[in-house]
XYZ file of N, CA, C and O in Angstrom:
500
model
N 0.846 -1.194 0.000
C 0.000 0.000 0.000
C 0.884 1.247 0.000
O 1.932 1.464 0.608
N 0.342 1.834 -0.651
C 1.092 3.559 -0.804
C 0.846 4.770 0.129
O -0.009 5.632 -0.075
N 1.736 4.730 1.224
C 1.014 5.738 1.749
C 1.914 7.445 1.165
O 3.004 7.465 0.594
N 0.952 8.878 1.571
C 1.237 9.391 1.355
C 1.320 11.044 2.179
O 0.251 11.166 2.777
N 1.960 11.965 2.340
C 1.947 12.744 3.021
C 2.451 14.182 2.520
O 3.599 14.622 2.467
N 0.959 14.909 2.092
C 1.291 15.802 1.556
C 1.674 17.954 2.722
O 1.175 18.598 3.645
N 2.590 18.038 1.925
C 2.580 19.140 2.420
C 2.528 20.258 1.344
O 2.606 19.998 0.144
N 2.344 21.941 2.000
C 2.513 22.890 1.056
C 1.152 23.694 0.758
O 1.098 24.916 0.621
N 0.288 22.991 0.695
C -0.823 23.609 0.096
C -1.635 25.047 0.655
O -0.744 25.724 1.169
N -2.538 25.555 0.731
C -2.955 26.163 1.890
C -3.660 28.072 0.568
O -3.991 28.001 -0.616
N -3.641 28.917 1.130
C -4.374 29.796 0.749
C -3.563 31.112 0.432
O -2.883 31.577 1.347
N -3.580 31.773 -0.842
C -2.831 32.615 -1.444
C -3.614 33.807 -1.936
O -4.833 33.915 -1.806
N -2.849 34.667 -2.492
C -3.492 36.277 -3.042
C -3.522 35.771 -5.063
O -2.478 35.188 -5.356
N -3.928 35.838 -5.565
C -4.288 35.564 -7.046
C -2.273 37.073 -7.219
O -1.842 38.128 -6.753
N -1.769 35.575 -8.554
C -0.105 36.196 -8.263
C 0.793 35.965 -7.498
O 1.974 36.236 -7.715
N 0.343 35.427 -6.490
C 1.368 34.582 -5.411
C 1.646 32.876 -6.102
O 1.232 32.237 -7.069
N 2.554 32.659 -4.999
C 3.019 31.396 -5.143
C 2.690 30.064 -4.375
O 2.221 30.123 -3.239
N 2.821 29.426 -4.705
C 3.013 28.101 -3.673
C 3.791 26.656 -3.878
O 4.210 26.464 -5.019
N 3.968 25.892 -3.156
C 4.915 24.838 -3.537
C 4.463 23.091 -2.316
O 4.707 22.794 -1.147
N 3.791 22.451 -3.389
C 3.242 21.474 -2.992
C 4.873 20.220 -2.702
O 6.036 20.140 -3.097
N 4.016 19.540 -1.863
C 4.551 18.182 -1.884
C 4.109 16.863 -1.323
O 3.277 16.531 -0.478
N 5.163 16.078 -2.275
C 3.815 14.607 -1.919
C 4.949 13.957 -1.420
O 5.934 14.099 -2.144
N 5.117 13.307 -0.439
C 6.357 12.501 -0.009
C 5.407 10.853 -0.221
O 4.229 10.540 -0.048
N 6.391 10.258 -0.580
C 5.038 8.865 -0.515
C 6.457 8.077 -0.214
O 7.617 8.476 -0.106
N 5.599 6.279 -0.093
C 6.364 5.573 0.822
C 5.555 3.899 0.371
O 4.489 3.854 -0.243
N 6.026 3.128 0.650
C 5.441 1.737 0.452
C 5.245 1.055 -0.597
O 4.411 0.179 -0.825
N 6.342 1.648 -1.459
C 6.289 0.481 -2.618
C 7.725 0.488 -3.052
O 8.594 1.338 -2.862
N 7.766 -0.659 -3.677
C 9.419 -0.824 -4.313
C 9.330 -0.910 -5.590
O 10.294 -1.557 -6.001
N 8.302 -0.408 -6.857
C 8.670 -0.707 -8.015
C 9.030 0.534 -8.739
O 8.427 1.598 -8.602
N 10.038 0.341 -9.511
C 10.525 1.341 -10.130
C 9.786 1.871 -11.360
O 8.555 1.867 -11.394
N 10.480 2.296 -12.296
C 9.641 2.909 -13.584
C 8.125 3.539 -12.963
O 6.948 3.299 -13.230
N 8.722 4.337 -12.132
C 7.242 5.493 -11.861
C 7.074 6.837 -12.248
O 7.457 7.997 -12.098
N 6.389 6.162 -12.756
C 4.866 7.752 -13.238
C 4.356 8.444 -11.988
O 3.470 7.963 -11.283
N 5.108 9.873 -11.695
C 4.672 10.136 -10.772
C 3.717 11.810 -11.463
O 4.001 12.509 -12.435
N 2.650 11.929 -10.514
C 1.973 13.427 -11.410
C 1.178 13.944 -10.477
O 1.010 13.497 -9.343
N 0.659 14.943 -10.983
C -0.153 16.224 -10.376
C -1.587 16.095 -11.061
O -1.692 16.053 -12.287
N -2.919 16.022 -10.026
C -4.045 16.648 -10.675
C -4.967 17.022 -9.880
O -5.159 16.453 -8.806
N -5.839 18.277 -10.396
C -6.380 18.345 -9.096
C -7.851 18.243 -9.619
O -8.028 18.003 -10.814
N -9.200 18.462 -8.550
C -10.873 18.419 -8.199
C -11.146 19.749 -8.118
O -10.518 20.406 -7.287
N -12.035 20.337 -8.880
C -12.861 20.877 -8.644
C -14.556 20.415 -8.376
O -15.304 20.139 -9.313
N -14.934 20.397 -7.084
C -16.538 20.071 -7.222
C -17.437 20.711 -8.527
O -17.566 21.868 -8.926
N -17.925 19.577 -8.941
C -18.656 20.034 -9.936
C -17.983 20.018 -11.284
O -18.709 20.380 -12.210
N -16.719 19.667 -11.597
C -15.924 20.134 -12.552
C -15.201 18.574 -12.686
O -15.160 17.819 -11.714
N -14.664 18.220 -13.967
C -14.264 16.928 -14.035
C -12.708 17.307 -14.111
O -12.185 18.287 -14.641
N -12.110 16.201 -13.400
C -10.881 16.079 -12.798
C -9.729 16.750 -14.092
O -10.054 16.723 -15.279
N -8.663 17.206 -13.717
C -8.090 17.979 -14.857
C -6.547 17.706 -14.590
O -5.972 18.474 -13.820
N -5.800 16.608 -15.205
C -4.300 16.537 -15.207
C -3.754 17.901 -15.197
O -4.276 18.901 -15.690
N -2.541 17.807 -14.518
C -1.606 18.824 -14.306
C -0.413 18.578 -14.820
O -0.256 19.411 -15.712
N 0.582 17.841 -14.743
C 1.735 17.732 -15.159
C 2.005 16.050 -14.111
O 1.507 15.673 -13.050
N 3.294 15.239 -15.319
C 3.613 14.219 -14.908
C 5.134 14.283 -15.128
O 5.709 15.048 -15.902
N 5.711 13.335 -14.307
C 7.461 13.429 -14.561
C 8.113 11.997 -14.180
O 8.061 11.529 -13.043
N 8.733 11.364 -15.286
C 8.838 10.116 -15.248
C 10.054 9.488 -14.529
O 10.610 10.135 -13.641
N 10.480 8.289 -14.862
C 11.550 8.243 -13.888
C 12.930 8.877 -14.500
O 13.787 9.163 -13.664
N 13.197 9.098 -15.729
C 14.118 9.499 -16.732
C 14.056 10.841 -16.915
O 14.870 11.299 -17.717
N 13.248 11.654 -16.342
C 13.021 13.335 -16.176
C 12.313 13.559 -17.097
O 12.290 14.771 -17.316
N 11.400 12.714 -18.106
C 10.427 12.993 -18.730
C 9.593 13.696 -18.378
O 8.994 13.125 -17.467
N 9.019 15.021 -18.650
C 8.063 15.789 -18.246
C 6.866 16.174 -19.482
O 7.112 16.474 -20.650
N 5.312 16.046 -18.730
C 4.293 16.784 -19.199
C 3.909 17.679 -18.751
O 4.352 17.989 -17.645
N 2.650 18.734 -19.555
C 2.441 19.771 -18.386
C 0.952 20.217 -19.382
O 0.830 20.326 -20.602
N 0.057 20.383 -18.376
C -1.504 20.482 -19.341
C -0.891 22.249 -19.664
O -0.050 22.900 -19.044
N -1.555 22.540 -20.636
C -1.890 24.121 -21.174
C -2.020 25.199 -20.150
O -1.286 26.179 -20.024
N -2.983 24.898 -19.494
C -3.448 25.620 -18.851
C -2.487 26.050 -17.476
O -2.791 26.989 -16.740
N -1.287 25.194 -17.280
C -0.207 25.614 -16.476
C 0.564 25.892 -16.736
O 1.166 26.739 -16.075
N 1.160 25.279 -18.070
C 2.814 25.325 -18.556
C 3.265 26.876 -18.783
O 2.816 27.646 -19.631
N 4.317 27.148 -17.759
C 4.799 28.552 -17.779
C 4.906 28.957 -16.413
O 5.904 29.352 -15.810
N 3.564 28.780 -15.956
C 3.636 29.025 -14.460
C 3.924 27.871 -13.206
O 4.442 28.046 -12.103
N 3.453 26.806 -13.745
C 3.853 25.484 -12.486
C 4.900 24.733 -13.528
O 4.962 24.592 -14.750
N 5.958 24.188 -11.997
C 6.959 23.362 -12.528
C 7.114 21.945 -11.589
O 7.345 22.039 -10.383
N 6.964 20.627 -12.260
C 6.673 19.646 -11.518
C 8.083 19.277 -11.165
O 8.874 19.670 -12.023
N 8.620 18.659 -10.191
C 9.987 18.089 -9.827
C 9.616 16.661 -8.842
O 8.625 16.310 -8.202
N 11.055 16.035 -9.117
C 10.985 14.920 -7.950
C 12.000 14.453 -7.307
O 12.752 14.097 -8.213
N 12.475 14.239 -6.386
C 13.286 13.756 -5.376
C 13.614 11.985 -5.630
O 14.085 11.366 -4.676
N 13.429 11.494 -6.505
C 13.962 9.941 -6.918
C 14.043 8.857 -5.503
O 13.268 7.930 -5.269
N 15.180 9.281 -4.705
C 15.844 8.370 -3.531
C 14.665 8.880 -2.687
O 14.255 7.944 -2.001
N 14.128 9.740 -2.524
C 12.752 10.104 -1.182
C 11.744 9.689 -1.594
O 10.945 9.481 -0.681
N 11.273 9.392 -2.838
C 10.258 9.143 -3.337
C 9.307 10.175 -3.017
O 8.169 9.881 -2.651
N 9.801 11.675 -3.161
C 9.214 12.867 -3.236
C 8.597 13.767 -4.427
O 9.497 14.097 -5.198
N 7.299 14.276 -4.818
C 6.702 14.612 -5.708
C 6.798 16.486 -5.199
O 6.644 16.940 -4.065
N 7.060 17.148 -6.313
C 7.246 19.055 -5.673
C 6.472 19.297 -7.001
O 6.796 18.736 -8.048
N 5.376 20.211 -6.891
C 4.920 20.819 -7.868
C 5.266 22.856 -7.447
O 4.643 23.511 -6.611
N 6.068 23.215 -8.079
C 6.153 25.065 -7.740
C 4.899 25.530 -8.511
O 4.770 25.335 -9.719
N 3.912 26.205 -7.686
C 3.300 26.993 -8.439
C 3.340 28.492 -8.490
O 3.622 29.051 -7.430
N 3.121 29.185 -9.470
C 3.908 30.317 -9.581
C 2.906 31.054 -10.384
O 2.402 30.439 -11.323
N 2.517 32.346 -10.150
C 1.480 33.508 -11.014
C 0.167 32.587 -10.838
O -0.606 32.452 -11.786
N -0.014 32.092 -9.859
C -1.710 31.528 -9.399
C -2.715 32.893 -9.230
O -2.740 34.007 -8.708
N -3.492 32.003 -10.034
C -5.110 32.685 -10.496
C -5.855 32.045 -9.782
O -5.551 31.113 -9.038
N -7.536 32.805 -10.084
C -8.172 32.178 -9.012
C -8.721 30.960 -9.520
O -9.106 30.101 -8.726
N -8.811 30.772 -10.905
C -9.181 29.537 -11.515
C -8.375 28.517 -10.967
O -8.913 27.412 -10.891
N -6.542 28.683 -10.335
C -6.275 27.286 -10.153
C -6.798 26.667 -8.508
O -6.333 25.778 -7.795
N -7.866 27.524 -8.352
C -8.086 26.769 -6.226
C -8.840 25.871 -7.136
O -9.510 26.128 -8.136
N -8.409 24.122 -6.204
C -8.580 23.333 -6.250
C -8.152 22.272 -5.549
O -6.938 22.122 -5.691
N -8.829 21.193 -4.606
C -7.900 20.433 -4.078
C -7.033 19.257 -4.923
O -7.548 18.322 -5.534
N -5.978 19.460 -4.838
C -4.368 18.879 -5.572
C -4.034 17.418 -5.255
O -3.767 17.425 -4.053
N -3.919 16.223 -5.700
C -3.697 15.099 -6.197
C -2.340 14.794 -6.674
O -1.835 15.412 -7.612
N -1.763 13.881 -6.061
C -0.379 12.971 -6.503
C -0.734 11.844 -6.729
O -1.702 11.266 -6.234
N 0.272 11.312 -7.747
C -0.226 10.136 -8.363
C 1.258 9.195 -8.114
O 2.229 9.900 -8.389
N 1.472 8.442 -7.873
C 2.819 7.499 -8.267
C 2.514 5.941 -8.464
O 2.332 5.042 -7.643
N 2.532 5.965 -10.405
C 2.026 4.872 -10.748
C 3.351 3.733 -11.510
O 4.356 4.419 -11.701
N 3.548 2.441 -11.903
C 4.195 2.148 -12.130
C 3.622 2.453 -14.136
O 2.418 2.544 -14.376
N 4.632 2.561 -15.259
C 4.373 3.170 -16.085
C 5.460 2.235 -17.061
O 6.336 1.524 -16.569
N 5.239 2.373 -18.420
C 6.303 1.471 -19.079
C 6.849 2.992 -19.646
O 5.994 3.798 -20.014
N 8.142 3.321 -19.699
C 8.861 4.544 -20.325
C 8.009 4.949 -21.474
O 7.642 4.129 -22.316
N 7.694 6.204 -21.516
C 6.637 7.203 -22.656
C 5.008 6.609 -22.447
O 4.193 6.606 -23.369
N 4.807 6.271 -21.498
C 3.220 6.094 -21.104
C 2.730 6.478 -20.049
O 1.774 5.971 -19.463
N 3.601 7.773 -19.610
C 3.304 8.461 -18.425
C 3.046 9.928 -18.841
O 3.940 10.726 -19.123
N 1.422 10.249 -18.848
C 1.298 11.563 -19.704
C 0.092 12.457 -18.555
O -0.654 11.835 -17.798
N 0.118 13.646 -18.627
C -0.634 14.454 -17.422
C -2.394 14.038 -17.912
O -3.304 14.226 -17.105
N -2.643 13.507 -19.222
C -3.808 13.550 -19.480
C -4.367 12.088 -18.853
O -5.590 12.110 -18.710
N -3.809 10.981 -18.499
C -3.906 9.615 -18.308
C -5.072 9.589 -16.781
O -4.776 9.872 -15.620
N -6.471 9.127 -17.363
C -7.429 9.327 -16.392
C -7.250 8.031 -15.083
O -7.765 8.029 -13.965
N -6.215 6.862 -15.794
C -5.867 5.958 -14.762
C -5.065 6.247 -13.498
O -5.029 5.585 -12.461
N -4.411 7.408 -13.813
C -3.356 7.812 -12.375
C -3.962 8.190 -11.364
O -4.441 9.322 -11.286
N -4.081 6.884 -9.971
C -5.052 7.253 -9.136
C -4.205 8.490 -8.308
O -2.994 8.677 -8.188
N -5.315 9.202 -7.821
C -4.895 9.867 -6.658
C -4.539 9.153 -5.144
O -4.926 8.110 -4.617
N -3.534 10.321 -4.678
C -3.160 9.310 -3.304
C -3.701 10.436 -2.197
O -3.653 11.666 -2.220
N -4.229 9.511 -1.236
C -4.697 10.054 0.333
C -5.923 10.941 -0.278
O -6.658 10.753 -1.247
N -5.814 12.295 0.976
C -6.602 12.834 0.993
C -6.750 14.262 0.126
O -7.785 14.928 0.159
N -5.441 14.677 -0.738
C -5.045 15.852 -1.478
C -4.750 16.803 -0.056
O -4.645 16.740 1.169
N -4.715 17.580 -1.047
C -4.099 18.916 -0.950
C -4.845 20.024 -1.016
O -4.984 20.213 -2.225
N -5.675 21.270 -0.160
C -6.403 22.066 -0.751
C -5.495 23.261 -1.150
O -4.375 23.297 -0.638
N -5.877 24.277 -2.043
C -5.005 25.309 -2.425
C -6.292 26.330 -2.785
O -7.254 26.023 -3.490
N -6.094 27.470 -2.201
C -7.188 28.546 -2.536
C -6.583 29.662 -3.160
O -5.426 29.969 -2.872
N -7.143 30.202 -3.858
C -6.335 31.234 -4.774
C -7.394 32.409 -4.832
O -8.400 32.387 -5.541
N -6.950 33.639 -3.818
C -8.485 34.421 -3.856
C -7.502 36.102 -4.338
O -6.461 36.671 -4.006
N -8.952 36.365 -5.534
C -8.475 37.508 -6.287
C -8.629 38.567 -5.762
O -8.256 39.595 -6.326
């Protein structure tokens, strides 16, 4: 079982920053797909960015420029920087760490479960 323990999240000015993290723990398989997505109630779930074990990176439209996904490999640590947050991005935030065959780890992939309980992030204009 995967457990997971996120920090970072919490409530900002629309233009501010923030910097998530997912520390996770309890598995030993390599080739992971690890990623970002978050919930809006009412709104269907929306990939964010994924980063593979080889530093492969995705990143949906609607972030690329302002969030940058990173990972810690030996901690089995997930960092998303977010940066020039609007109020469109409050949403509670989702880590994923899936096992993946190299180039089948993409931010759009509706199989990457979420872990625990997320992350909330408020972004007020």
């Amino acid at each position: 079982q995967v457990h997971v323990a996120y920090s970072g999240g919490g409530s900002v000015q629309a233009g501010g920053s923030l910097r998530l993290s997912c520390a996770t723990s309890g598995y030993t398989y390599t080739r992971t797909c690890m990623g970002w997505f978050r919930l809006v109630p009412g709104k269907e779930r929306e990939g964010i960015a994924t980063i593979e074990e080889d530093g492969t990176i995705t990143y949906a439209e609607s972030v690329k420029g302002r969030f940058t996904v990173s990972r810690d490999k030996t901690e089995k640590t997930l960092y998303l920087q977010m940066n020039s947050l609007k109020s469109e991005d409050t949403a509670v935030y989702y880590c994923a760490a899936e096992l993946r065959s190299p180039g089948l780890c993409h931010y759009r992939d509706p199989t990457l479960r979420g872990l625990g309980e997320g992350t909330q992030v408020t972004v007020s204009s």
